[in-house]
Tab-separated table of C-alpha atoms and ligand atoms in Angstrom:
chain	number	residue	atom	x	y	z
Z	7	MET	CA	24.442	122.850	-125.838
Z	8	ILE	CA	22.744	126.223	-125.886
Z	9	LYS	CA	20.510	126.685	-122.935
Z	10	PHE	CA	17.393	128.806	-122.947
Z	11	SER	CA	16.071	130.882	-120.039
Z	12	PRO	CA	12.654	132.152	-120.505
Z	13	SER	CA	11.777	135.708	-118.990
Z	14	ILE	CA	8.401	135.572	-117.497
Z	15	LEU	CA	8.473	139.584	-117.358
Z	16	THR	CA	6.060	139.821	-120.326
Z	17	ALA	CA	3.771	136.981	-118.841
Z	18	ASP	CA	0.131	137.420	-118.240
Z	19	PHE	CA	0.779	136.772	-114.356
Z	20	VAL	CA	-3.047	135.444	-114.106
Z	21	HIS	CA	-2.012	132.720	-116.007
Z	22	LEU	CA	1.540	132.282	-114.851
Z	23	GLY	CA	1.032	128.673	-113.688
Z	24	GLU	CA	-0.070	127.567	-117.045
Z	25	ALA	CA	2.946	129.373	-118.793
Z	26	ILE	CA	5.334	127.518	-116.623
Z	27	GLU	CA	3.643	124.142	-117.241
Z	28	GLU	CA	3.766	124.680	-120.848
Z	29	LEU	CA	7.706	125.637	-120.898
Z	30	ASP	CA	8.392	122.828	-118.495
Z	31	SER	CA	6.669	120.333	-120.782
Z	32	ALA	CA	8.884	121.751	-123.630
Z	33	LYS	CA	11.924	121.104	-121.405
Z	34	THR	CA	12.965	124.602	-120.833
Z	35	ASP	CA	16.666	124.869	-119.328
Z	36	MET	CA	15.587	127.234	-116.591
Z	37	PHE	CA	13.346	130.087	-115.829
Z	38	HIS	CA	14.817	133.670	-115.824
Z	39	LEU	CA	13.004	135.570	-113.227
Z	40	ASP	CA	13.499	139.731	-113.440
Z	41	VAL	CA	13.519	141.516	-110.038
Z	42	MET	CA	13.261	145.110	-110.324
Z	43	ASP	CA	12.894	147.809	-107.493
Z	44	GLY	CA	11.927	151.091	-109.067
Z	45	ILE	CA	15.449	152.315	-107.753
Z	46	PHE	CA	18.175	150.650	-109.936
Z	47	VAL	CA	15.761	150.460	-112.820
Z	48	PRO	CA	12.971	152.608	-113.578
Z	49	ASN	CA	10.222	149.825	-113.185
Z	50	ILE	CA	8.880	147.367	-110.617
Z	51	SER	CA	8.247	143.801	-111.217
Z	52	ILE	CA	8.215	140.854	-108.986
Z	53	GLY	CA	9.708	139.925	-105.736
Z	54	ILE	CA	10.330	137.220	-103.064
Z	55	PRO	CA	6.905	135.766	-102.744
Z	56	VAL	CA	6.343	135.466	-106.463
Z	57	VAL	CA	9.977	133.484	-106.494
Z	58	ALA	CA	8.659	131.409	-103.654
Z	59	SER	CA	5.562	130.466	-105.423
Z	60	ILE	CA	7.368	129.592	-108.830
Z	61	ARG	CA	9.685	127.591	-106.698
Z	62	LYS	CA	6.589	125.447	-105.640
Z	63	ALA	CA	5.396	125.198	-109.171
Z	64	THR	CA	8.447	123.707	-110.845
Z	65	SER	CA	11.659	121.775	-110.090
Z	66	THR	CA	13.648	123.512	-113.218
Z	67	VAL	CA	16.348	125.943	-112.317
Z	68	LEU	CA	15.478	129.450	-111.465
Z	69	ASP	CA	17.672	131.942	-112.608
Z	70	VAL	CA	17.142	135.121	-110.737
Z	71	HIS	CA	18.134	138.259	-112.129
Z	72	LEU	CA	18.297	141.055	-109.600
Z	73	MET	CA	17.921	144.503	-110.758
Z	74	ILE	CA	17.943	146.220	-107.329
Z	75	ASP	CA	19.955	148.519	-105.522
Z	76	ARG	CA	22.635	147.258	-102.932
Z	77	PRO	CA	21.710	143.446	-103.768
Z	78	HIS	CA	23.626	142.079	-100.951
Z	79	ARG	CA	20.811	143.116	-98.645
Z	80	TYR	CA	18.361	140.468	-100.182
Z	81	ILE	CA	20.622	137.724	-101.332
Z	82	LYS	CA	19.349	135.638	-98.087
Z	83	GLN	CA	15.736	136.108	-98.929
Z	84	PHE	CA	16.330	135.032	-102.651
Z	85	ALA	CA	18.287	131.925	-101.577
Z	86	GLU	CA	15.473	131.041	-99.313
Z	87	ALA	CA	12.789	131.486	-101.704
Z	88	GLY	CA	14.407	129.044	-103.901
Z	89	ALA	CA	16.481	130.691	-106.430
Z	90	ASP	CA	19.211	128.485	-107.805
Z	91	ILE	CA	21.179	131.274	-109.657
Z	92	ILE	CA	21.394	134.648	-108.413
Z	93	GLY	CA	22.543	137.424	-110.713
Z	94	PHE	CA	23.369	140.822	-109.618
Z	95	HIS	CA	24.822	143.951	-111.337
Z	96	THR	CA	28.382	145.406	-111.014
Z	97	GLU	CA	26.688	148.938	-111.185
Z	98	ALA	CA	24.319	148.253	-108.404
Z	99	GLY	CA	26.503	149.382	-105.259
Z	100	SER	CA	27.240	146.135	-103.416
Z	101	ASP	CA	30.795	144.821	-103.017
Z	102	ILE	CA	31.308	142.410	-105.901
Z	103	LYS	CA	33.479	139.869	-104.089
Z	104	GLU	CA	31.590	139.898	-100.840
Z	105	THR	CA	28.205	139.479	-102.709
Z	106	ILE	CA	29.644	136.584	-104.716
Z	107	ASP	CA	30.581	135.020	-101.507
Z	108	LEU	CA	27.356	135.591	-99.967
Z	109	ILE	CA	25.507	133.811	-102.815
Z	110	HIS	CA	27.938	130.914	-102.621
Z	111	SER	CA	27.613	130.550	-98.806
Z	112	PHE	CA	23.875	129.555	-99.318
Z	113	GLY	CA	25.012	126.929	-101.874
Z	114	LYS	CA	23.764	128.953	-104.806
Z	115	LYS	CA	25.256	129.847	-108.025
Z	116	ALA	CA	26.364	133.362	-108.594
Z	117	CYS	CA	25.843	135.560	-111.782
Z	118	LEU	CA	27.711	138.747	-112.432
Z	119	THR	CA	25.692	141.072	-114.713
Z	120	ILE	CA	26.787	144.271	-116.739
Z	121	LYS	CA	24.522	146.756	-118.539
Z	122	PRO	CA	25.114	147.591	-122.102
Z	123	LYS	CA	27.455	150.408	-121.804
Z	124	THR	CA	29.654	148.729	-118.891
Z	125	PRO	CA	33.016	147.500	-120.305
Z	126	ALA	CA	33.635	143.696	-120.591
Z	127	SER	CA	36.783	144.029	-118.278
Z	128	GLU	CA	34.565	144.758	-115.123
Z	129	VAL	CA	33.870	141.060	-114.573
Z	130	PHE	CA	37.469	139.802	-115.582
Z	131	PRO	CA	38.743	139.916	-112.026
Z	132	TYR	CA	35.653	137.736	-110.596
Z	133	LEU	CA	35.832	135.031	-113.729
Z	134	LYS	CA	37.559	132.415	-111.333
Z	135	GLU	CA	34.853	132.608	-108.782
Z	136	LEU	CA	31.723	133.099	-110.895
Z	137	ASP	CA	29.157	130.535	-112.141
Z	138	MET	CA	27.832	132.629	-115.022
Z	139	VAL	CA	28.342	136.080	-116.604
Z	140	LEU	CA	25.150	137.951	-118.108
Z	141	VAL	CA	25.706	140.659	-120.609
Z	142	MET	CA	22.832	142.970	-121.067
Z	143	SER	CA	21.617	143.553	-124.656
Z	144	VAL	CA	19.086	146.096	-123.611
Z	145	GLU	CA	19.149	148.939	-120.872
Z	146	PRO	CA	17.519	146.953	-117.961
Z	147	GLY	CA	13.868	147.699	-116.891
Z	148	PHE	CA	11.711	146.549	-119.727
Z	149	GLY	CA	10.875	143.296	-121.752
Z	150	GLY	CA	10.117	143.731	-125.514
Z	151	GLN	CA	13.068	146.070	-126.362
Z	152	LYS	CA	15.338	146.309	-129.400
Z	153	PHE	CA	18.614	144.130	-129.398
Z	154	MET	CA	21.737	146.238	-129.239
Z	155	SER	CA	24.017	144.342	-131.417
Z	156	GLU	CA	26.798	146.703	-130.168
Z	157	VAL	CA	27.444	144.612	-127.146
Z	158	LEU	CA	28.160	141.576	-129.017
Z	159	PRO	CA	32.079	142.008	-129.037
Z	160	LYS	CA	31.804	142.289	-125.032
Z	161	VAL	CA	30.573	138.624	-125.243
Z	162	THR	CA	33.494	137.567	-127.317
Z	163	GLU	CA	35.926	139.509	-125.165
Z	164	ILE	CA	34.525	137.503	-121.707
Z	165	ARG	CA	34.368	134.223	-123.846
Z	166	ASN	CA	38.348	134.894	-124.786
Z	167	GLU	CA	39.133	135.709	-121.553
Z	168	CYS	CA	37.473	132.762	-119.916
Z	169	ASP	CA	39.365	130.537	-122.736
Z	170	LYS	CA	42.707	131.885	-121.803
Z	171	LEU	CA	41.971	130.984	-118.016
Z	172	GLY	CA	40.601	127.523	-118.911
Z	173	ILE	CA	36.947	128.375	-117.623
Z	174	ASP	CA	34.247	126.805	-118.919
Z	175	MET	CA	31.762	129.595	-118.216
Z	176	ASP	CA	28.258	130.079	-118.727
Z	177	ILE	CA	27.891	133.212	-120.782
Z	178	GLU	CA	24.195	134.715	-120.731
Z	179	MET	CA	22.496	137.384	-122.843
Z	180	ASP	CA	19.322	139.114	-121.987
Z	181	GLY	CA	17.290	141.452	-123.914
Z	182	GLY	CA	15.529	141.366	-127.554
Z	183	VAL	CA	16.722	138.008	-128.049
Z	184	ASN	CA	14.658	136.543	-130.938
Z	185	LEU	CA	14.884	134.071	-134.045
Z	186	GLU	CA	17.046	136.647	-135.912
Z	187	THR	CA	19.376	137.927	-132.928
Z	188	ALA	CA	20.003	134.289	-131.245
Z	189	PRO	CA	22.528	133.237	-133.728
Z	190	LEU	CA	24.290	136.453	-133.559
Z	191	CYS	CA	24.606	135.738	-129.691
Z	192	VAL	CA	25.787	132.296	-130.006
Z	193	LYS	CA	28.288	133.231	-132.637
Z	194	ALA	CA	29.616	135.822	-130.462
Z	195	GLY	CA	30.193	133.322	-127.713
Z	196	ALA	CA	27.048	133.135	-125.433
Z	197	ASN	CA	25.590	129.891	-124.444
Z	198	VAL	CA	22.669	130.895	-122.285
Z	199	LEU	CA	19.826	132.947	-123.897
Z	200	VAL	CA	17.135	134.774	-121.980
Z	201	THR	CA	13.871	134.862	-124.068
Z	202	GLY	CA	10.863	136.924	-123.052
Z	203	ASN	CA	8.835	138.506	-125.545
Z	204	VAL	CA	9.667	136.171	-128.435
Z	205	LEU	CA	8.060	133.391	-126.374
Z	206	PHE	CA	5.081	135.242	-124.722
Z	207	SER	CA	4.241	136.747	-128.243
Z	208	ALA	CA	3.991	133.362	-129.770
Z	209	GLU	CA	0.592	131.455	-129.507
Z	210	ASN	CA	2.261	128.346	-129.050
Z	211	LYS	CA	5.498	129.062	-126.477
Z	212	ALA	CA	6.489	125.174	-126.733
Z	213	LYS	CA	6.582	125.434	-130.212
Z	214	ARG	CA	8.436	128.765	-130.265
Z	215	LEU	CA	11.074	127.192	-127.876
Z	216	GLU	CA	11.640	124.482	-130.395
Z	217	GLU	CA	12.121	126.963	-133.362
Z	218	LEU	CA	14.825	128.827	-131.150
Z	219	ARG	CA	16.432	125.547	-130.414
Z	220	GLU	CA	16.661	124.609	-134.120
Z	221	ILE	CA	17.882	127.975	-135.248
Z	222	VAL	CA	20.842	127.923	-132.931
Z	223	LYS	CA	21.887	124.321	-133.938
F	304	LIG	C1	15.162	143.489	-119.091
F	304	LIG	C2	15.153	142.015	-118.572
F	304	LIG	C3	15.190	140.982	-119.375
F	304	LIG	C4	13.729	141.161	-120.347
F	304	LIG	C5	13.951	140.104	-121.515
F	304	LIG	O1	15.288	144.393	-118.061
F	304	LIG	O2	16.152	141.741	-117.534
F	304	LIG	O3	15.162	139.659	-118.773
F	304	LIG	O4	12.602	140.840	-119.702
F	304	LIG	O5	12.785	140.049	-122.356
F	304	LIG	P1	12.999	140.515	-123.881
F	304	LIG	O6	13.332	139.096	-124.291
F	304	LIG	O7	11.335	140.480	-124.355
F	304	LIG	O8	13.820	141.310	-124.269
F	305	LIG	ZN1	16.699	139.578	-117.088
């Protein structure tokens, strides 16, 4: 089954609670929370207090995407704030194995993330330890960007490697996923789709989520 992880990055934050309720009533699989520090990416978004507030508003899985420099420094805080999945970048300057172990030490799931230009093989040494791999299909930093279809072969490479190792991995795609590109992601081997602009630009988010579910069936 394909899972959807709505990104709240393009939400109207004054009405965030209502958006969460609406997506929860549409039975979203998780929420994707984009954390940016203005250093690893050229933008600043939400942080620990917002994750903690969202945790109080929903019992749905919180998929936290850390786009921050040396993320190992903040794993404990995000775990305590209520993240369920903690994703970090291979390019962010933390020891990858140590950071995965740290995430697991708090009983959370670890997701290793790669930018569009990073080769798929960067995640291969860690597949046995990981709970999820995220392949970015835009340069991280902003919502509403155009999907980079050239990253699709990397998804297939990672899926094939997992199959070879007998690992039933969650492979997530993030950036520019919409009604046209979602089927391409699934065909390439992804099973978790981050959806930001496609939902938040819709009049009715629940209906749009339903349309996305239908299109990837
Ligand atoms: C980009 C973020 C994405 C993004 C998704 O840096 O990681 O999660 O907000 O939004 P859309 O679906 O609008 O590309
Ligand atoms: Zn993201």
